[in-house]
XYZ file of N, CA and C in Angstrom:
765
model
N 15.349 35.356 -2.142
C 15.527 35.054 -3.563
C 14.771 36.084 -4.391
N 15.337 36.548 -5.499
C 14.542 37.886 -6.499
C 15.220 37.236 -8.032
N 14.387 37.860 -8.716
C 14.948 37.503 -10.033
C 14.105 38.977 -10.630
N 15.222 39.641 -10.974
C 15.001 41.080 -11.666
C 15.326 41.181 -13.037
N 15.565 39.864 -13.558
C 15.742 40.025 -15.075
C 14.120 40.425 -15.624
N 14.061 41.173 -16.509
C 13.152 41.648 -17.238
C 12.357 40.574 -18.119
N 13.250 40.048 -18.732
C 12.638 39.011 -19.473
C 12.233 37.782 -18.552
N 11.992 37.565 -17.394
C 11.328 36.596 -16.599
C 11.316 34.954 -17.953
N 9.769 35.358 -18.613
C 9.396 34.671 -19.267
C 10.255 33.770 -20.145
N 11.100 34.456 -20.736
C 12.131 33.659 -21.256
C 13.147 32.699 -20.246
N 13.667 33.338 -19.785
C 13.959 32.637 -18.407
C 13.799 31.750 -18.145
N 12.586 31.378 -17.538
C 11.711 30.367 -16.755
C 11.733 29.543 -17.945
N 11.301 29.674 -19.138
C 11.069 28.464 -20.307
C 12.437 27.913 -20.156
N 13.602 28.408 -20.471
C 14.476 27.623 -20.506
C 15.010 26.838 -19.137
N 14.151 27.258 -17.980
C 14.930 26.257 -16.699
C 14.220 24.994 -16.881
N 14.908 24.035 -15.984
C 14.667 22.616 -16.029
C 13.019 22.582 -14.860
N 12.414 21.689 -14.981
C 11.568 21.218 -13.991
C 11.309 21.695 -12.515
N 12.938 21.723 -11.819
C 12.930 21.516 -10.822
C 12.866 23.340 -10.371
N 13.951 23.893 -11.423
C 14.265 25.302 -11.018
C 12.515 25.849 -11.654
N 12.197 25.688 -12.363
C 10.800 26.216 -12.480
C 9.490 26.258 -11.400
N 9.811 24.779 -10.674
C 8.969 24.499 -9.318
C 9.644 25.592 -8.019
N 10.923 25.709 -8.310
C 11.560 27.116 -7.029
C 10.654 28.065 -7.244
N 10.895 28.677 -8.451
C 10.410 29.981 -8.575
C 8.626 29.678 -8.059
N 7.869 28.654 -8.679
C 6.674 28.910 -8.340
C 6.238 28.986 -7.048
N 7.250 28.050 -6.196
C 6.854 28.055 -4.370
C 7.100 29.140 -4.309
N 8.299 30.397 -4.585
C 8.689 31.616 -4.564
C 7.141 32.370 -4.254
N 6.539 32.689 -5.360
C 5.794 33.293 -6.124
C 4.427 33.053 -5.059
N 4.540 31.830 -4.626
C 3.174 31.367 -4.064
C 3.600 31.393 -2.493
N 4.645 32.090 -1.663
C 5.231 32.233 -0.492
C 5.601 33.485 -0.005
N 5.434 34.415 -1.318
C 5.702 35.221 -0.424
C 4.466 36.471 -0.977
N 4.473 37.753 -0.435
C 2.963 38.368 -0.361
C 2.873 39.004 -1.992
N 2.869 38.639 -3.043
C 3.081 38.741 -4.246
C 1.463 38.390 -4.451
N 0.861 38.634 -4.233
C -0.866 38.023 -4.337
C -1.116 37.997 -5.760
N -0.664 38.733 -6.448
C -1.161 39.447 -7.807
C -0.218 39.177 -8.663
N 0.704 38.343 -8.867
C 2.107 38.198 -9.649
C 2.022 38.259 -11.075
N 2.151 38.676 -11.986
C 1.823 38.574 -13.681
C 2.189 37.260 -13.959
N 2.979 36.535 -13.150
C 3.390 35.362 -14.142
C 2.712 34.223 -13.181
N 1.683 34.583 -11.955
C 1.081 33.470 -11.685
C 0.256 32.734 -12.087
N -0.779 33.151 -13.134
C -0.890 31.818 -14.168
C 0.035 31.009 -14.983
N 0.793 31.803 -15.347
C 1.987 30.760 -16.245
C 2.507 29.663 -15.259
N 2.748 29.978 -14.427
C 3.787 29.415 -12.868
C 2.500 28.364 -12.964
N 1.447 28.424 -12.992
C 0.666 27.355 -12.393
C 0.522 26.583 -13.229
N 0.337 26.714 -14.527
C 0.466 26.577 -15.838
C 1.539 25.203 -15.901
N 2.920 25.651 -15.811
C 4.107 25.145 -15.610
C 3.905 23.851 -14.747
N 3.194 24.154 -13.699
C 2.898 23.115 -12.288
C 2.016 21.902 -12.486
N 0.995 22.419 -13.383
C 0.222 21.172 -13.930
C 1.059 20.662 -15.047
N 1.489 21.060 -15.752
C 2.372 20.285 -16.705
C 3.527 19.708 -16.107
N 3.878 19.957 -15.258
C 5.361 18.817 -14.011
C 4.478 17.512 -13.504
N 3.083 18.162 -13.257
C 2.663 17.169 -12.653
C 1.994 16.143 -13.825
N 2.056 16.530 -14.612
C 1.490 15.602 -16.134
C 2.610 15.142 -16.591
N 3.510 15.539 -16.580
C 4.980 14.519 -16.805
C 5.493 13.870 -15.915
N 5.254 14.021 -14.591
C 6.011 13.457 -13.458
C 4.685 12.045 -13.166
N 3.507 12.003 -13.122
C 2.815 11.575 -12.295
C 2.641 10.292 -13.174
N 2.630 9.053 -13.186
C 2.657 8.110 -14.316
C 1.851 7.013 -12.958
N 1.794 5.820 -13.952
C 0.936 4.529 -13.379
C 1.287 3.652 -13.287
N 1.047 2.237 -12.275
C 1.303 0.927 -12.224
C 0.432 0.506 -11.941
N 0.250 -0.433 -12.888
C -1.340 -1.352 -12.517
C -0.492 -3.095 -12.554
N -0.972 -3.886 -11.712
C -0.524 -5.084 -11.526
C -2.084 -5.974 -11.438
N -1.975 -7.890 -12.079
C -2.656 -8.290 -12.430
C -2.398 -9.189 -12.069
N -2.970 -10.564 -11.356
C -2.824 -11.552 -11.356
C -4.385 -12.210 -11.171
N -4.689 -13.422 -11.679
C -5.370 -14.502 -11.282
C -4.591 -16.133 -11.786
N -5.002 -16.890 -10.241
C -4.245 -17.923 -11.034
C -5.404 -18.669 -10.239
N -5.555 -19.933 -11.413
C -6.661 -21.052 -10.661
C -6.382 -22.353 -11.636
N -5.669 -23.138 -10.610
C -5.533 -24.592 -11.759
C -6.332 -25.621 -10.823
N -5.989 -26.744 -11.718
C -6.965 -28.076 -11.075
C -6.318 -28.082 -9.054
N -5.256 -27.489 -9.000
C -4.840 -27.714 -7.784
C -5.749 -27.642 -6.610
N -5.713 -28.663 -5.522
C -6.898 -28.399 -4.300
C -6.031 -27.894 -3.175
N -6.490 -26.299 -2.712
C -5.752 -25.938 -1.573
C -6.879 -26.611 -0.925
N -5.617 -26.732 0.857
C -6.047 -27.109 1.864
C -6.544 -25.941 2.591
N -7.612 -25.704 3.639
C -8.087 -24.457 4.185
C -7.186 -23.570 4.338
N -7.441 -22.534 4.000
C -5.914 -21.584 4.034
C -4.699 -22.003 4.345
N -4.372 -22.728 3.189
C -2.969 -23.027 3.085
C -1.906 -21.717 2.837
N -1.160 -21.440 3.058
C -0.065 -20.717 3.157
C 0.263 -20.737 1.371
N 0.279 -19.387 1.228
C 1.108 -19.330 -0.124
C 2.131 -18.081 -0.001
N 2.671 -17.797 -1.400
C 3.868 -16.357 -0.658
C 3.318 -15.766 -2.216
N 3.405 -14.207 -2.186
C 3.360 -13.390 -2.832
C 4.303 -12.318 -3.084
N 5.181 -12.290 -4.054
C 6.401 -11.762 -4.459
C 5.772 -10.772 -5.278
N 6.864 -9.397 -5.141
C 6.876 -8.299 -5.838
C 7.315 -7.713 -5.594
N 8.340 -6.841 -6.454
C 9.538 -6.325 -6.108
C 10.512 -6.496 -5.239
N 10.608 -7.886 -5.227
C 11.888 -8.322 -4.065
C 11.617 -8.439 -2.740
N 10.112 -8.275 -2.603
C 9.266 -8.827 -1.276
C 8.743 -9.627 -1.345
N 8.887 -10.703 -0.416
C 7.747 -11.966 -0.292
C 6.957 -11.741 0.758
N 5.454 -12.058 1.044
C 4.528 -11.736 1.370
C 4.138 -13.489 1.806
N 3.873 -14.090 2.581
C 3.356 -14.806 3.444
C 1.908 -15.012 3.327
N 1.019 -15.625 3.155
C -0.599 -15.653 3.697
C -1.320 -16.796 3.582
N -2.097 -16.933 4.493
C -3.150 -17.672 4.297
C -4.040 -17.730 3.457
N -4.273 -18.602 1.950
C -4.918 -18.066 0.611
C -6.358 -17.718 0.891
N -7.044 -17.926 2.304
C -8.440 -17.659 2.018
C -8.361 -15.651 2.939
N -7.085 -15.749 3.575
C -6.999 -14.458 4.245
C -6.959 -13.425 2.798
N -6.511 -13.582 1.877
C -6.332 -12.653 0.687
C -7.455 -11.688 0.418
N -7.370 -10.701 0.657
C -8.361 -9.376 0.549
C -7.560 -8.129 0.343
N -8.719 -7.146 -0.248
C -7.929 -5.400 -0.180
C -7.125 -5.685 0.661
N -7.403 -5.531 1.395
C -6.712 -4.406 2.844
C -4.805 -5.576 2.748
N -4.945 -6.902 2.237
C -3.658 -7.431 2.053
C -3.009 -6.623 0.841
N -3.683 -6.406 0.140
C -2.877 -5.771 -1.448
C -2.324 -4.280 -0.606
N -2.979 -3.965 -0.579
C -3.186 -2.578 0.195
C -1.671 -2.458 0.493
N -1.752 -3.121 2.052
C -0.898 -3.064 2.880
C 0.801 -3.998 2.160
N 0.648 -4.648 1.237
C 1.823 -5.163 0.602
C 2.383 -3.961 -0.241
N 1.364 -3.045 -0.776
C 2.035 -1.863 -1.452
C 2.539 -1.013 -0.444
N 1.914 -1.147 0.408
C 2.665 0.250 1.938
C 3.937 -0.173 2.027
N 3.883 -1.838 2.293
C 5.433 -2.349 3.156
C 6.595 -2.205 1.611
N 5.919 -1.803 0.357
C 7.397 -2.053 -0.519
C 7.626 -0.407 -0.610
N 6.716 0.441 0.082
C 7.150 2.033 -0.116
C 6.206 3.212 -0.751
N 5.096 2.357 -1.436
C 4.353 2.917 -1.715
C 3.286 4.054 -0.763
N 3.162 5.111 -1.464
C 2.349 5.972 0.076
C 0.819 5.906 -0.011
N 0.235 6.048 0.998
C -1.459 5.381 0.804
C -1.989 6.472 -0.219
N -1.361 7.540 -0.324
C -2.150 8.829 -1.058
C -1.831 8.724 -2.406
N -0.867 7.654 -3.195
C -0.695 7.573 -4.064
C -1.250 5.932 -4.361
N -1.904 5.758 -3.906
C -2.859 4.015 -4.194
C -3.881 4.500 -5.135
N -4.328 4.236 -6.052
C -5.815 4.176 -6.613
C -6.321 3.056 -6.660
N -6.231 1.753 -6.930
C -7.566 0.757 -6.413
C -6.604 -0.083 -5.572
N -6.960 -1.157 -5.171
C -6.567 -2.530 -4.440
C -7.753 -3.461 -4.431
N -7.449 -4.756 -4.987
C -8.290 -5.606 -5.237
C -7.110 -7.156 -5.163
N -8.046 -7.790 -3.924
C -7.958 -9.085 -3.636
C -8.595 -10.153 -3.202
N -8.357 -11.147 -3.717
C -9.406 -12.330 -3.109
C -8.594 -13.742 -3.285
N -8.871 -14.555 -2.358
C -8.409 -16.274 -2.539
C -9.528 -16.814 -1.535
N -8.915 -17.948 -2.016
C -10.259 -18.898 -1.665
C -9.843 -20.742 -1.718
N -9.681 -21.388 -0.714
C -9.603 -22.577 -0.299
C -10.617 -23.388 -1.333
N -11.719 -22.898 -1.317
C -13.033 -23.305 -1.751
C -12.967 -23.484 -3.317
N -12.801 -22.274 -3.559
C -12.532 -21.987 -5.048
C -11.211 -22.272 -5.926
N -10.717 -22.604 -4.780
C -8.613 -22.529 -5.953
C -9.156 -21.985 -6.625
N -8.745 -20.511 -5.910
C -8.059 -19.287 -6.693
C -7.432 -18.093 -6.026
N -6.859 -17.634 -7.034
C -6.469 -16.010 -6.121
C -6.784 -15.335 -7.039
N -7.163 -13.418 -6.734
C -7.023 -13.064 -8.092
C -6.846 -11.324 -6.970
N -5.486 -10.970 -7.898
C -5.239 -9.809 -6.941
C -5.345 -9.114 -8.535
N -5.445 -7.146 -7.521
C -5.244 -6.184 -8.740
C -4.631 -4.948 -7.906
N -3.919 -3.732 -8.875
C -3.824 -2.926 -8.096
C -2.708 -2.069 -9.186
N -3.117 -0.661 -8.348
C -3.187 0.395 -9.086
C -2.301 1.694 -8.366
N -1.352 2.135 -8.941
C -0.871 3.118 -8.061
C -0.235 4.151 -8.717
N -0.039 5.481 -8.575
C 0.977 6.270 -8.742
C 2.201 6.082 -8.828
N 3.499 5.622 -9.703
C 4.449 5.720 -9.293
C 5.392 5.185 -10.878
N 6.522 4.256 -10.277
C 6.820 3.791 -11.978
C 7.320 2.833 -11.523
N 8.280 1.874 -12.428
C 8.955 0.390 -12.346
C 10.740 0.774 -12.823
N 10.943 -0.489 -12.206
C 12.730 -0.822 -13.263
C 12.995 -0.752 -14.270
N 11.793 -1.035 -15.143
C 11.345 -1.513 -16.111
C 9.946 -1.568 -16.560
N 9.760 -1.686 -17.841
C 8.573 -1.445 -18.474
C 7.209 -2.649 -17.316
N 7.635 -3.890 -17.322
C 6.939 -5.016 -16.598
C 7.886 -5.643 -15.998
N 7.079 -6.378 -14.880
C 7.880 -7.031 -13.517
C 6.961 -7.702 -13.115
N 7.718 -8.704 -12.760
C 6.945 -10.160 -12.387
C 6.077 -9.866 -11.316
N 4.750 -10.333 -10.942
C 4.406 -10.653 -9.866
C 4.010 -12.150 -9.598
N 4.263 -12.666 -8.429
C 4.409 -13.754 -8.459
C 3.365 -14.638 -7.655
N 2.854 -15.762 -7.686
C 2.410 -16.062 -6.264
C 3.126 -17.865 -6.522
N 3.270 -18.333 -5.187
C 3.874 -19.670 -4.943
C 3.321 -20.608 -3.967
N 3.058 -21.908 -4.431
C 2.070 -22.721 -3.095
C 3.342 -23.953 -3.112
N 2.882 -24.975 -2.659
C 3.570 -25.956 -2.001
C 4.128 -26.746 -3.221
N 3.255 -26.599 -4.382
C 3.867 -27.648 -5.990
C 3.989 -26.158 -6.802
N 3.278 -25.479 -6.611
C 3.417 -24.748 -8.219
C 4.262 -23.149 -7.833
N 4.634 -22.620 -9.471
C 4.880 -21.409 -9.109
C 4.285 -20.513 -10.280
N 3.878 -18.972 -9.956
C 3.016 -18.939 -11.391
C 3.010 -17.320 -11.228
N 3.356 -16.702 -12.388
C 3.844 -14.950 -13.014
C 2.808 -14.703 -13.471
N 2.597 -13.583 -13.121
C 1.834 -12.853 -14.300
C 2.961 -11.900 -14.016
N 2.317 -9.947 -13.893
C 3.123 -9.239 -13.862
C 2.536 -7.688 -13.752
N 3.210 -6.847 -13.328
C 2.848 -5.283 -12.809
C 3.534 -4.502 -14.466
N 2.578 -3.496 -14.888
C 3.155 -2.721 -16.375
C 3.115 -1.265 -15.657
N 3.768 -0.473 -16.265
C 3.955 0.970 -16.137
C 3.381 1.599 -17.447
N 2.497 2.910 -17.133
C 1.449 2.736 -18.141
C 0.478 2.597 -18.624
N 0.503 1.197 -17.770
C -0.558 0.051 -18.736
C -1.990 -0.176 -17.967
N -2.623 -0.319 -18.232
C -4.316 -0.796 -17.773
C -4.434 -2.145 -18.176
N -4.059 -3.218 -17.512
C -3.968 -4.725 -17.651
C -4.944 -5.278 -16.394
N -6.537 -5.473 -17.816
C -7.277 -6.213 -16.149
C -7.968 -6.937 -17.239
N -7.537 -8.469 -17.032
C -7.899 -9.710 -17.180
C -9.197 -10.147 -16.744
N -9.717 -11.878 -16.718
C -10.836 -11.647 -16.827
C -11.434 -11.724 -15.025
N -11.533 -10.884 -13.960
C -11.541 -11.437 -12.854
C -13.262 -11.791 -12.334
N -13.182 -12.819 -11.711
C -14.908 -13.129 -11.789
C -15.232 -12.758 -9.917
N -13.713 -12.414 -9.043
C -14.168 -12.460 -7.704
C -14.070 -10.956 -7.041
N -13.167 -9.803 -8.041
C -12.798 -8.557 -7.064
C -13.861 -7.630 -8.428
N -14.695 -7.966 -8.916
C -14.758 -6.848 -10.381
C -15.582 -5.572 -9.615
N -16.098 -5.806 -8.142
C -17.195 -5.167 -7.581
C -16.119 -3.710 -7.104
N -16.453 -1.870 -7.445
C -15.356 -1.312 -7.393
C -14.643 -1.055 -8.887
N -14.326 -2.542 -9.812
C -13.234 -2.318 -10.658
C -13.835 -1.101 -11.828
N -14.669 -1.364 -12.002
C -14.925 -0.077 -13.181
C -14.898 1.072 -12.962
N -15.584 1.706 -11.713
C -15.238 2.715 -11.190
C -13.803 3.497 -11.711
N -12.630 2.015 -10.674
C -11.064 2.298 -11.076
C -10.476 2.682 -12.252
N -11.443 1.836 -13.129
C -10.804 1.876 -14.460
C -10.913 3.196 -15.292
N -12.340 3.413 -15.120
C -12.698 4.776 -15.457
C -11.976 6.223 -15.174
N -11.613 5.895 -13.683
C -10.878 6.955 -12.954
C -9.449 7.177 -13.266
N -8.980 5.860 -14.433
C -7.816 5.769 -14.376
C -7.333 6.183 -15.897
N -8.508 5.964 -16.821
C -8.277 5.799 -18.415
C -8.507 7.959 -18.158
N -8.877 8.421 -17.299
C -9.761 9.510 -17.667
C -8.148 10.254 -16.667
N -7.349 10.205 -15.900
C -6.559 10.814 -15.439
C -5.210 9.851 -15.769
N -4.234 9.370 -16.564
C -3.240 9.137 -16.850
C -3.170 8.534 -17.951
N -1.507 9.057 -18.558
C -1.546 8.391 -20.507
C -1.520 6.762 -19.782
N -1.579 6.266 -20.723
C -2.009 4.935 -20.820
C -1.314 4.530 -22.513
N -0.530 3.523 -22.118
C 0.338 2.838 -23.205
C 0.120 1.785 -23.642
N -0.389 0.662 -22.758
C -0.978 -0.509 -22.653
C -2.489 -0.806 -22.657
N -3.122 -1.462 -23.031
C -4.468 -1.928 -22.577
C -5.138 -3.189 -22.751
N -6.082 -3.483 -21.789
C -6.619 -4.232 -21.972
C -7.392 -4.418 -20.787
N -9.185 -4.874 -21.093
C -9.986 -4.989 -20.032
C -10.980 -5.808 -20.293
N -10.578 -6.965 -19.598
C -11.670 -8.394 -19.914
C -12.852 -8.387 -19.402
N -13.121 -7.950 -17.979
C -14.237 -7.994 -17.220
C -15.488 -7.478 -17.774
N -15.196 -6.212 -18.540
C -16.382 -5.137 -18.823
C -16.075 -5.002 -19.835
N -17.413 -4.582 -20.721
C -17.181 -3.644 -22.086
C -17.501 -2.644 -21.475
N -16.535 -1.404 -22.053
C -16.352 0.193 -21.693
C -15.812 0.420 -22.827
N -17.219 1.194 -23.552
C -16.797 2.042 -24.983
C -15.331 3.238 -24.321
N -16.054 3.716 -23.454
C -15.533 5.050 -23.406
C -13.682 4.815 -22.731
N -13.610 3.507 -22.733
C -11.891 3.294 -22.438
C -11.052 3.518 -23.744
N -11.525 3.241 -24.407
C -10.616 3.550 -25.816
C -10.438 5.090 -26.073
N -12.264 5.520 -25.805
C -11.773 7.295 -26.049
C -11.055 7.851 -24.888
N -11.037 7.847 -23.883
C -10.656 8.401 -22.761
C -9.130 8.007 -23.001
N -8.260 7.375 -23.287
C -6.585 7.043 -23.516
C -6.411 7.876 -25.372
N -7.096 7.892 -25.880
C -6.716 8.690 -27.091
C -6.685 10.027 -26.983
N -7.625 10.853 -26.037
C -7.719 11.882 -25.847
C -6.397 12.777 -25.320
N -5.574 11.606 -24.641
C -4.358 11.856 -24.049
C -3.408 11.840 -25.334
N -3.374 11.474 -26.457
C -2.459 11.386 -27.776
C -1.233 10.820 -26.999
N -1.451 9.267 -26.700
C -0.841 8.719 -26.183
C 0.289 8.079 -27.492
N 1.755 8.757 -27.528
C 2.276 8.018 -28.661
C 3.172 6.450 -28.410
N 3.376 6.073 -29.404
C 4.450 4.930 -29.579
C 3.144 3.679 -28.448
N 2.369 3.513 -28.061
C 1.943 2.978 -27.156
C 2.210 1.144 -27.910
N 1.963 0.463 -26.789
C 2.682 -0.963 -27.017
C 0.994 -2.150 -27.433
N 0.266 -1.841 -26.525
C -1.585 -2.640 -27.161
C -2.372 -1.679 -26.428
N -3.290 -1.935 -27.868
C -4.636 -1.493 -27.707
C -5.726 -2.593 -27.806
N -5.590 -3.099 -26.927
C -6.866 -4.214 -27.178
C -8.615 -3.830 -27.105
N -9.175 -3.852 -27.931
C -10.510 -3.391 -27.723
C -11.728 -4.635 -28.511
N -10.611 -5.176 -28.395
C -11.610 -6.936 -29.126
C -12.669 -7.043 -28.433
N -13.008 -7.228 -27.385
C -14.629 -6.921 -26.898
C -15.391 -5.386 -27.035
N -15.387 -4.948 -27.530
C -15.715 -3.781 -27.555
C -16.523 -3.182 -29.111
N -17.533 -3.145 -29.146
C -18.459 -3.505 -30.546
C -17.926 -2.005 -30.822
N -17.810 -2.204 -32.180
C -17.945 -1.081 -33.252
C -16.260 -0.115 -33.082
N -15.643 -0.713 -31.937
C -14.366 -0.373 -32.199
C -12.783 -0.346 -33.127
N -13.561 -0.843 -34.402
C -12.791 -0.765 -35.469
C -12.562 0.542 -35.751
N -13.299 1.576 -34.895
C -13.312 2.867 -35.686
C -12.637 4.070 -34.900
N -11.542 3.079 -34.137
C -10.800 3.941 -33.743
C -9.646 3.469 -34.005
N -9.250 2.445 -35.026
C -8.314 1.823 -35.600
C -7.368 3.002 -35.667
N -7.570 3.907 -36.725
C -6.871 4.952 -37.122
C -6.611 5.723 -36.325
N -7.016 5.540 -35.326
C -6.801 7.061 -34.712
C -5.526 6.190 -33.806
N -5.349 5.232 -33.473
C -4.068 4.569 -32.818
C -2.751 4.034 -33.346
N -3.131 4.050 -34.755
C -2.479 4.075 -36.118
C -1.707 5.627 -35.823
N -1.665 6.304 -36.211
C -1.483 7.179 -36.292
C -0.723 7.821 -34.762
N -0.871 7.635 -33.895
C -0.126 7.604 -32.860
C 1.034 6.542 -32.319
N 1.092 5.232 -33.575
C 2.119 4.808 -33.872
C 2.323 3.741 -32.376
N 0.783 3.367 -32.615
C 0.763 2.040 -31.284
C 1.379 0.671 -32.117
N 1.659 -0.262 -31.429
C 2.379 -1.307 -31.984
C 1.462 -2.822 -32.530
N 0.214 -3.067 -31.560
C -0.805 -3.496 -31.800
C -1.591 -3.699 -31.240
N -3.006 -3.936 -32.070
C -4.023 -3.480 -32.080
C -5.103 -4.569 -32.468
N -5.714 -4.896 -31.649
C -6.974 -5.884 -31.210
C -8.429 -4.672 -31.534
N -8.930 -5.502 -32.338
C -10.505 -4.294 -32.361
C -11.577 -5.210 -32.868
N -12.768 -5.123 -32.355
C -14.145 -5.682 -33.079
C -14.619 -4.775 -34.659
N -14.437 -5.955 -35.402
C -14.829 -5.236 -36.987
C -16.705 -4.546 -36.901
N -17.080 -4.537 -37.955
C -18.512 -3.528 -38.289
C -19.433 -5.318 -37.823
N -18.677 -6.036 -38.651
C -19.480 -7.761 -38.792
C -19.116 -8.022 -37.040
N -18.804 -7.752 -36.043
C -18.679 -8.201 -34.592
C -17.395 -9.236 -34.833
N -16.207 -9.250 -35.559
C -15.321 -10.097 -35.925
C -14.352 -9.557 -34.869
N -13.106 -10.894 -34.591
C -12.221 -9.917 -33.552
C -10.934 -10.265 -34.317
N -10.592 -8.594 -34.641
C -9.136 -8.773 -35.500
C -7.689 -8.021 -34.934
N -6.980 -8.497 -35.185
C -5.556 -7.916 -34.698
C -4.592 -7.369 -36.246
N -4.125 -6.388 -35.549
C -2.927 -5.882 -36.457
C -1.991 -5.589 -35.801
N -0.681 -5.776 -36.464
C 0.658 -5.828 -35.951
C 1.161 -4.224 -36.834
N 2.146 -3.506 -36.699
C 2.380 -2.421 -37.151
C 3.931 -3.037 -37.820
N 3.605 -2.860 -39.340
C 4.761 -3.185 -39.686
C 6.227 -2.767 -39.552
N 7.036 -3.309 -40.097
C 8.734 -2.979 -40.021
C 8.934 -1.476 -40.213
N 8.225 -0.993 -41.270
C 8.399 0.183 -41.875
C 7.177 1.418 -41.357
N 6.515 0.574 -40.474
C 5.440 1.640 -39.573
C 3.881 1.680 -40.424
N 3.282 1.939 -39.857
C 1.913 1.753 -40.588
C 1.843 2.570 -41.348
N 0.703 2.417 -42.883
C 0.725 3.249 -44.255
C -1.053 3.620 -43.841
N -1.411 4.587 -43.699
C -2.782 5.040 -43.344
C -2.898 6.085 -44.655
C-alpha cells in the first residue's frame, strides 16, 4: 500500500475513522521510523479512541422487609441473561464473571462490585465497563420467590446510589472513571467528591441528561458552567447548604 498524493494531509482529514486507522497501522508497520505525518497519525488515534471508547455503569441495591432463607436462590437478569445464585454467594468475582458470560472482555471491565446477604436482606451489585447499550438505559433486574425489582445499567452515566456493603474500592472507580470518560449522567450517594463535578466538565460534556451534585457543598458554582453545556437537570447545594434542582426550560436555559 503507498499513497503518493502530495497533499497527504488533506487526504487523511477527509477519510472516515476506519480508513485513517489503515494508514496509521501503515505508517507504524513498515520501516518509515521518521514519517512527517507520525504525530498527526497518532494524533488521529487518540481521537478514534476518544470517540469510540464510551461507558456502562450499572446499579442496583434492593432491600425490603422480605426475610431470605440462607442463600436462597435468586436470578439476576441483564441483557437477556439470567444468572442463577445463591443470595449470600453474591460477590465481585459473580458480577465479574456475569459480564464475561454476556461478552464483555476482562480488559475492558473497570470496577465490579457485589454483595448479598441472607442476614441482611440485601443485594447491592455495581459495575463498570467499556462498551455501550441498545439504548440509553436497560433494566437490570434481580428476582426471588415473591418479588421482582429494576433498577438499571446507563451509557455514559456514573449512577452510584447509596451502597452501605461494596463502597470499599468504589471511589477509587469513580475517580478513575469521572477523570477518563465523558460522562452524561450523574450521580454519587456514597461519597462527597468535590472533584466529580470538575473532572466531567473538563470533558465539555454537551446536551448531558443529570448533574446531581446535591451533596456536594458549595456546588452551586458550577451551576453555569452545566448550563451552558445545555445539561437537562441539575441538582446542586446552594451557598446556605440548601438542596435545589433546576429543570432546563422548553426554550433552553437564559444565562
Amino acid at each position: 500500500m503507498t499513497f503518493s498524493n502530495p497533499d497527504t494531509l488533506t487526504w487523511l482529514c477527509g477519510q472516515s475513522l476506519a480508513h485513517r486507522q489503515e494508514y496509521l497501522d501503515f505508517v507504524y508497520n513498515t520501516s518509515i521510523k521518521y514519517h512527517p505525518l507520525k504525530k498527526l497519525l497518532n494524533l488521529f488515534s487518540l481521537n478514534k479512541s476518544k470517540i469510540m471508547t464510551r461507558i456502562v455503569t450499572g446499579n442496583l441495591i434492593y432491600k425490603t422487609a422480605y426475610n431470605y432463607n440462607p442463600n436462597e436462590r435468586v436470578t439476576i437478569k441483564y441483557l437477556g441473561k439470567a444468572f442463577q445464585i445463591g443470595i449470600d454467594e453474591i460477590n465481585n468475582d459473580f458480577v465479574e464473571n456475569m459480564l464475561l458470560s454476556i461478552g464483555i472482555k476482562k480488559a475492558n471491565i473497570i470496577a465490579t462490585g457485589g454483595y448479598g446477604s441472607s442476614n441482611h436482606d440485601v443485594v447491592e451489585i455495581f459495575f463498570a465497563y467499556e462498551g455501550t447499550l441498545p439504548q440509553r438505559t436497560v433494566d437490570l433486574w434481580i428476582e426471588n420467590q415473591h418479588h421482582a425489582f429494576a433498577s438499571y445499567a446507563i451509557v455514559d452515566g456514573l449512577i452510584v446510589p447509596a451502597y452501605m456493603y461494596i463502597k470499599p474500592g468504589l471511589e477509587t472507580a469513580i475517580n478513575k472513571i469521572v477523570n477518563n470518560y465523558e460522562i452524561k449522567s450523574f450521580l454519587v450517594k456514597p461519597f462527597v467528591i468535590p472533584s466529580v463535578p470538575v473532572s466531567i466538565l473538563a470533558r465539555n460534556p454537551l446536551n448531558g441528561v443529570l448533574a446531581d451534585m446535591r451533596n456536594i457543598p458549595m456546588s452551586y458554582q458550577h451551576v453555569i458552567a452545566f448550563k451552558k453545556l445545555n445539561w437537562e437537570r441539575i441538582w446542586y447545594m446552594d451557598a446556605g447548604g440548601r438542596q435545589k434542582m433546576e429543570v432546563r426550560p422548553k426554550n433552553g436555559w437564559v444565562i
